[in-house]
């Protein structure tokens, strides 16, 4: 991230993965086994305050942003 991180949440299903939400308008998907940084970056048009995983589906997440 290039700005403050407002939220971070571990996956309930895959304990190697977590999400981070940032002032830089991005959500990053991280895998602790990767050494090169985030696995994927999702962008919003405004600050992202939080990102959370769906409790039973690893590929679904929700985010809270000003846009």
Tab-separated table of N, CA, C and O in Angstrom:
chain	number	residue	atom	x	y	z
A	1	UNK	N	0.834	-1.182	0.000
A	1	UNK	CA	0.000	0.000	0.000
A	1	UNK	C	0.879	1.246	0.000
A	1	UNK	O	2.004	1.222	0.496
A	2	UNK	N	0.313	2.332	-0.488
A	2	UNK	CA	1.023	3.607	-0.457
A	2	UNK	C	0.376	4.584	0.519
A	2	UNK	O	0.774	5.735	0.584
A	3	UNK	N	-0.616	4.118	1.263
A	3	UNK	CA	-1.301	4.931	2.269
A	3	UNK	C	-1.569	4.112	3.510
A	3	UNK	O	-1.239	2.927	3.584
A	4	UNK	N	-2.183	4.747	4.495
A	4	UNK	CA	-2.514	4.064	5.746
A	4	UNK	C	-3.418	2.864	5.493
A	4	UNK	O	-4.293	2.910	4.638
A	5	UNK	N	-3.219	1.810	6.256
A	5	UNK	CA	-4.083	0.627	6.187
A	5	UNK	C	-5.112	0.749	7.299
A	5	UNK	O	-4.770	0.911	8.465
A	6	UNK	N	-6.398	0.703	6.921
A	6	UNK	CA	-7.483	0.853	7.886
A	6	UNK	C	-8.044	-0.466	8.380
A	6	UNK	O	-8.653	-0.526	9.440
A	7	UNK	N	-7.892	-1.531	7.604
A	7	UNK	CA	-8.471	-2.804	8.009
A	7	UNK	C	-7.669	-3.972	7.480
A	7	UNK	O	-7.003	-3.877	6.453
A	8	UNK	N	-7.733	-5.065	8.216
A	8	UNK	CA	-7.042	-6.293	7.838
A	8	UNK	C	-7.869	-7.463	8.368
A	8	UNK	O	-8.339	-7.421	9.503
A	9	UNK	N	-8.077	-8.483	7.535
A	9	UNK	CA	-8.861	-9.632	7.986
A	9	UNK	C	-8.340	-10.920	7.373
A	9	UNK	O	-8.136	-11.007	6.162
A	10	UNK	N	-8.139	-11.912	8.217
A	10	UNK	CA	-7.727	-13.243	7.766
A	10	UNK	C	-8.918	-13.987	7.186
A	10	UNK	O	-10.049	-13.817	7.640
A	11	UNK	N	-8.657	-14.840	6.217
A	11	UNK	CA	-9.691	-15.695	5.641
A	11	UNK	C	-10.142	-16.715	6.673
A	11	UNK	O	-9.319	-17.279	7.398
A	12	UNK	N	-11.439	-16.987	6.716
A	12	UNK	CA	-11.982	-17.999	7.627
A	12	UNK	C	-11.762	-19.403	7.076
A	12	UNK	O	-11.810	-20.372	7.825
A	13	UNK	N	-11.536	-19.497	5.777
A	13	UNK	CA	-11.410	-20.793	5.117
A	13	UNK	C	-9.954	-21.152	4.835
A	13	UNK	O	-9.511	-22.253	5.122
A	14	UNK	N	-9.222	-20.217	4.263
A	14	UNK	CA	-7.826	-20.448	3.904
A	14	UNK	C	-6.955	-19.601	4.828
A	14	UNK	O	-6.789	-18.405	4.614
A	15	UNK	N	-6.387	-20.203	5.834
A	15	UNK	CA	-5.653	-19.479	6.871
A	15	UNK	C	-4.341	-18.868	6.373
A	15	UNK	O	-3.664	-18.171	7.113
A	16	UNK	N	-3.968	-19.103	5.123
A	16	UNK	CA	-2.769	-18.498	4.537
A	16	UNK	C	-3.059	-17.130	3.937
A	16	UNK	O	-2.139	-16.409	3.580
A	17	UNK	N	-4.343	-16.772	3.798
A	17	UNK	CA	-4.694	-15.544	3.077
A	17	UNK	C	-5.344	-14.503	3.989
A	17	UNK	O	-6.070	-14.841	4.911
A	18	UNK	N	-5.063	-13.234	3.689
A	18	UNK	CA	-5.736	-12.143	4.379
A	18	UNK	C	-5.921	-10.965	3.430
A	18	UNK	O	-5.262	-10.872	2.392
A	19	UNK	N	-6.841	-10.083	3.793
A	19	UNK	CA	-7.153	-8.879	3.027
A	19	UNK	C	-6.681	-7.665	3.809
A	19	UNK	O	-6.709	-7.656	5.040
A	20	UNK	N	-6.292	-6.617	3.079
A	20	UNK	CA	-6.015	-5.340	3.719
A	20	UNK	C	-6.711	-4.239	2.923
A	20	UNK	O	-6.806	-4.304	1.705
A	21	UNK	N	-7.232	-3.236	3.635
A	21	UNK	CA	-7.955	-2.113	3.033
A	21	UNK	C	-7.217	-0.834	3.386
A	21	UNK	O	-6.779	-0.660	4.524
A	22	UNK	N	-7.114	0.094	2.408
A	22	UNK	CA	-6.226	1.220	2.621
A	22	UNK	C	-6.769	2.569	2.153
A	22	UNK	O	-7.652	2.650	1.300
A	23	UNK	N	-6.150	3.614	2.690
A	23	UNK	CA	-6.395	4.985	2.293
A	23	UNK	C	-6.054	5.210	0.819
A	23	UNK	O	-6.589	6.101	0.172
A	24	UNK	N	-5.161	4.381	0.271
A	24	UNK	CA	-4.754	4.534	-1.132
A	24	UNK	C	-5.800	4.012	-2.117
A	24	UNK	O	-5.525	3.869	-3.301
A	25	UNK	N	-7.018	3.723	-1.620
A	25	UNK	CA	-8.172	3.290	-2.430
A	25	UNK	C	-8.069	1.846	-2.911
A	25	UNK	O	-8.721	1.460	-3.876
A	26	UNK	N	-7.255	1.047	-2.243
A	26	UNK	CA	-7.079	-0.330	-2.708
A	26	UNK	C	-7.382	-1.362	-1.624
A	26	UNK	O	-7.297	-1.084	-0.430
A	27	UNK	N	-7.749	-2.542	-2.109
A	27	UNK	CA	-7.859	-3.743	-1.285
A	27	UNK	C	-6.797	-4.687	-1.827
A	27	UNK	O	-6.704	-4.894	-3.042
A	28	UNK	N	-5.995	-5.242	-0.950
A	28	UNK	CA	-4.984	-6.197	-1.397
A	28	UNK	C	-5.275	-7.558	-0.792
A	28	UNK	O	-5.633	-7.667	0.378
A	29	UNK	N	-5.137	-8.569	-1.613
A	29	UNK	CA	-5.269	-9.959	-1.194
A	29	UNK	C	-3.861	-10.504	-1.042
A	29	UNK	O	-3.070	-10.468	-1.979
A	30	UNK	N	-3.563	-10.984	0.151
A	30	UNK	CA	-2.226	-11.466	0.473
A	30	UNK	C	-2.246	-12.967	0.746
A	30	UNK	O	-3.218	-13.494	1.276
A	31	UNK	N	-1.152	-13.622	0.405
A	31	UNK	CA	-0.930	-15.031	0.739
A	31	UNK	C	0.411	-15.079	1.451
A	31	UNK	O	1.429	-14.649	0.888
A	32	UNK	N	0.433	-15.577	2.673
A	32	UNK	CA	1.672	-15.543	3.463
A	32	UNK	C	2.776	-16.393	2.851
A	32	UNK	O	3.943	-16.231	3.213
A	33	UNK	N	2.453	-17.273	1.909
A	33	UNK	CA	3.480	-18.080	1.257
A	33	UNK	C	4.141	-17.361	0.081
A	33	UNK	O	5.153	-17.833	-0.438
A	34	UNK	N	3.589	-16.225	-0.347
A	34	UNK	CA	4.173	-15.473	-1.460
A	34	UNK	C	5.249	-14.532	-0.929
A	34	UNK	O	5.043	-13.860	0.077
A	35	UNK	N	6.353	-14.465	-1.609
A	35	UNK	CA	7.451	-13.601	-1.172
A	35	UNK	C	7.534	-12.311	-1.982
A	35	UNK	O	8.352	-11.454	-1.691
A	36	UNK	N	6.672	-12.155	-2.987
A	36	UNK	CA	6.775	-11.006	-3.889
A	36	UNK	C	5.748	-9.925	-3.614
A	36	UNK	O	5.608	-9.006	-4.401
A	37	UNK	N	5.004	-9.995	-2.547
A	37	UNK	CA	3.991	-8.983	-2.242
A	37	UNK	C	2.596	-9.535	-2.372
A	37	UNK	O	2.371	-10.728	-2.241
A	38	UNK	N	1.643	-8.638	-2.658
A	38	UNK	CA	0.250	-9.059	-2.692
A	38	UNK	C	-0.044	-9.914	-3.912
A	38	UNK	O	0.567	-9.768	-4.969
A	39	UNK	N	-1.006	-10.800	-3.743
A	39	UNK	CA	-1.431	-11.711	-4.800
A	39	UNK	C	-2.313	-10.994	-5.817
A	39	UNK	O	-2.274	-11.267	-7.002
A	40	UNK	N	-3.114	-10.045	-5.315
A	40	UNK	CA	-4.064	-9.338	-6.180
A	40	UNK	C	-4.429	-7.999	-5.545
A	40	UNK	O	-4.490	-7.879	-4.329
A	41	UNK	N	-4.689	-6.995	-6.387
A	41	UNK	CA	-5.095	-5.680	-5.919
A	41	UNK	C	-6.413	-5.295	-6.580
A	41	UNK	O	-6.561	-5.418	-7.794
A	42	UNK	N	-7.370	-4.853	-5.770
A	42	UNK	CA	-8.669	-4.381	-6.250
A	42	UNK	C	-8.767	-2.895	-5.913
A	42	UNK	O	-8.387	-2.479	-4.824
A	43	UNK	N	-9.271	-2.090	-6.850
A	43	UNK	CA	-9.297	-0.643	-6.647
A	43	UNK	C	-10.708	-0.085	-6.499
A	43	UNK	O	-11.634	-0.550	-7.152
A	44	UNK	N	-10.836	0.918	-5.649
A	44	UNK	CA	-12.044	1.713	-5.489
A	44	UNK	C	-11.738	3.129	-5.978
A	44	UNK	O	-10.587	3.465	-6.240
A	45	UNK	N	-12.763	3.966	-6.063
A	45	UNK	CA	-12.569	5.364	-6.431
A	45	UNK	C	-12.363	6.261	-5.216
A	45	UNK	O	-12.099	7.457	-5.360
A	46	UNK	N	-12.494	5.690	-4.029
A	46	UNK	CA	-12.382	6.453	-2.794
A	46	UNK	C	-11.676	5.591	-1.755
A	46	UNK	O	-11.422	4.412	-1.981
A	47	UNK	N	-11.381	6.168	-0.612
A	47	UNK	CA	-10.729	5.442	0.478
A	47	UNK	C	-11.492	4.167	0.818
A	47	UNK	O	-12.724	4.166	0.851
A	48	UNK	N	-10.774	3.072	1.088
A	48	UNK	CA	-11.398	1.811	1.500
A	48	UNK	C	-11.168	1.656	2.999
A	48	UNK	O	-10.033	1.609	3.460
A	49	UNK	N	-12.264	1.601	3.747
A	49	UNK	CA	-12.177	1.546	5.199
A	49	UNK	C	-12.095	0.125	5.750
A	49	UNK	O	-11.492	-0.097	6.797
A	50	UNK	N	-12.672	-0.836	5.034
A	50	UNK	CA	-12.672	-2.217	5.520
A	50	UNK	C	-12.955	-3.169	4.370
A	50	UNK	O	-13.661	-2.821	3.424
A	51	UNK	N	-12.402	-4.364	4.479
A	51	UNK	CA	-12.705	-5.449	3.550
A	51	UNK	C	-12.832	-6.717	4.387
A	51	UNK	O	-12.033	-6.943	5.301
A	52	UNK	N	-13.862	-7.498	4.106
A	52	UNK	CA	-14.086	-8.730	4.866
A	52	UNK	C	-14.384	-9.885	3.919
A	52	UNK	O	-14.875	-9.694	2.819
A	53	UNK	N	-14.072	-11.079	4.379
A	53	UNK	CA	-14.353	-12.305	3.627
A	53	UNK	C	-15.775	-12.779	3.892
A	53	UNK	O	-16.305	-12.598	4.984
A	54	UNK	N	-16.350	-13.436	2.926
A	54	UNK	CA	-17.599	-14.167	3.139
A	54	UNK	C	-17.255	-15.335	4.061
A	54	UNK	O	-16.197	-15.964	3.914
A	55	UNK	N	-18.098	-15.678	5.010
A	55	UNK	CA	-17.740	-16.727	5.979
A	55	UNK	C	-17.626	-18.138	5.402
A	55	UNK	O	-16.942	-18.980	5.987
A	56	UNK	N	-18.268	-18.405	4.257
A	56	UNK	CA	-18.223	-19.781	3.738
A	56	UNK	C	-17.758	-19.891	2.288
A	56	UNK	O	-17.654	-21.001	1.773
A	57	UNK	N	-17.484	-18.775	1.610
A	57	UNK	CA	-17.026	-18.810	0.218
A	57	UNK	C	-15.720	-18.033	0.098
A	57	UNK	O	-15.712	-16.805	0.239
A	58	UNK	N	-14.648	-18.729	-0.186
A	58	UNK	CA	-13.319	-18.114	-0.219
A	58	UNK	C	-13.175	-17.037	-1.298
A	58	UNK	O	-12.385	-16.116	-1.151
A	59	UNK	N	-13.940	-17.122	-2.362
A	59	UNK	CA	-13.770	-16.182	-3.472
A	59	UNK	C	-14.674	-14.942	-3.385
A	59	UNK	O	-14.671	-14.116	-4.278
A	60	UNK	N	-15.442	-14.801	-2.291
A	60	UNK	CA	-16.367	-13.673	-2.152
A	60	UNK	C	-15.893	-12.787	-0.993
A	60	UNK	O	-15.574	-13.272	0.093
A	61	UNK	N	-15.842	-11.477	-1.255
A	61	UNK	CA	-15.516	-10.532	-0.202
A	61	UNK	C	-16.410	-9.305	-0.324
A	61	UNK	O	-17.041	-9.083	-1.348
A	62	UNK	N	-16.443	-8.524	0.736
A	62	UNK	CA	-17.213	-7.275	0.746
A	62	UNK	C	-16.269	-6.165	1.208
A	62	UNK	O	-15.326	-6.410	1.968
A	63	UNK	N	-16.544	-4.950	0.746
A	63	UNK	CA	-15.707	-3.825	1.154
A	63	UNK	C	-16.576	-2.610	1.468
A	63	UNK	O	-17.702	-2.485	0.996
A	64	UNK	N	-16.001	-1.715	2.262
A	64	UNK	CA	-16.683	-0.483	2.653
A	64	UNK	C	-15.804	0.692	2.223
A	64	UNK	O	-14.668	0.823	2.655
A	65	UNK	N	-16.367	1.517	1.323
A	65	UNK	CA	-15.633	2.647	0.781
A	65	UNK	C	-16.554	3.852	0.655
A	65	UNK	O	-17.767	3.727	0.769
A	66	UNK	N	-15.985	5.010	0.389
A	66	UNK	CA	-16.770	6.219	0.233
A	66	UNK	C	-17.402	6.371	-1.132
A	66	UNK	O	-18.127	7.307	-1.371
A	67	UNK	N	-17.147	5.426	-2.046
A	67	UNK	CA	-17.729	5.554	-3.394
A	67	UNK	C	-18.970	4.720	-3.613
A	67	UNK	O	-19.461	3.997	-2.904
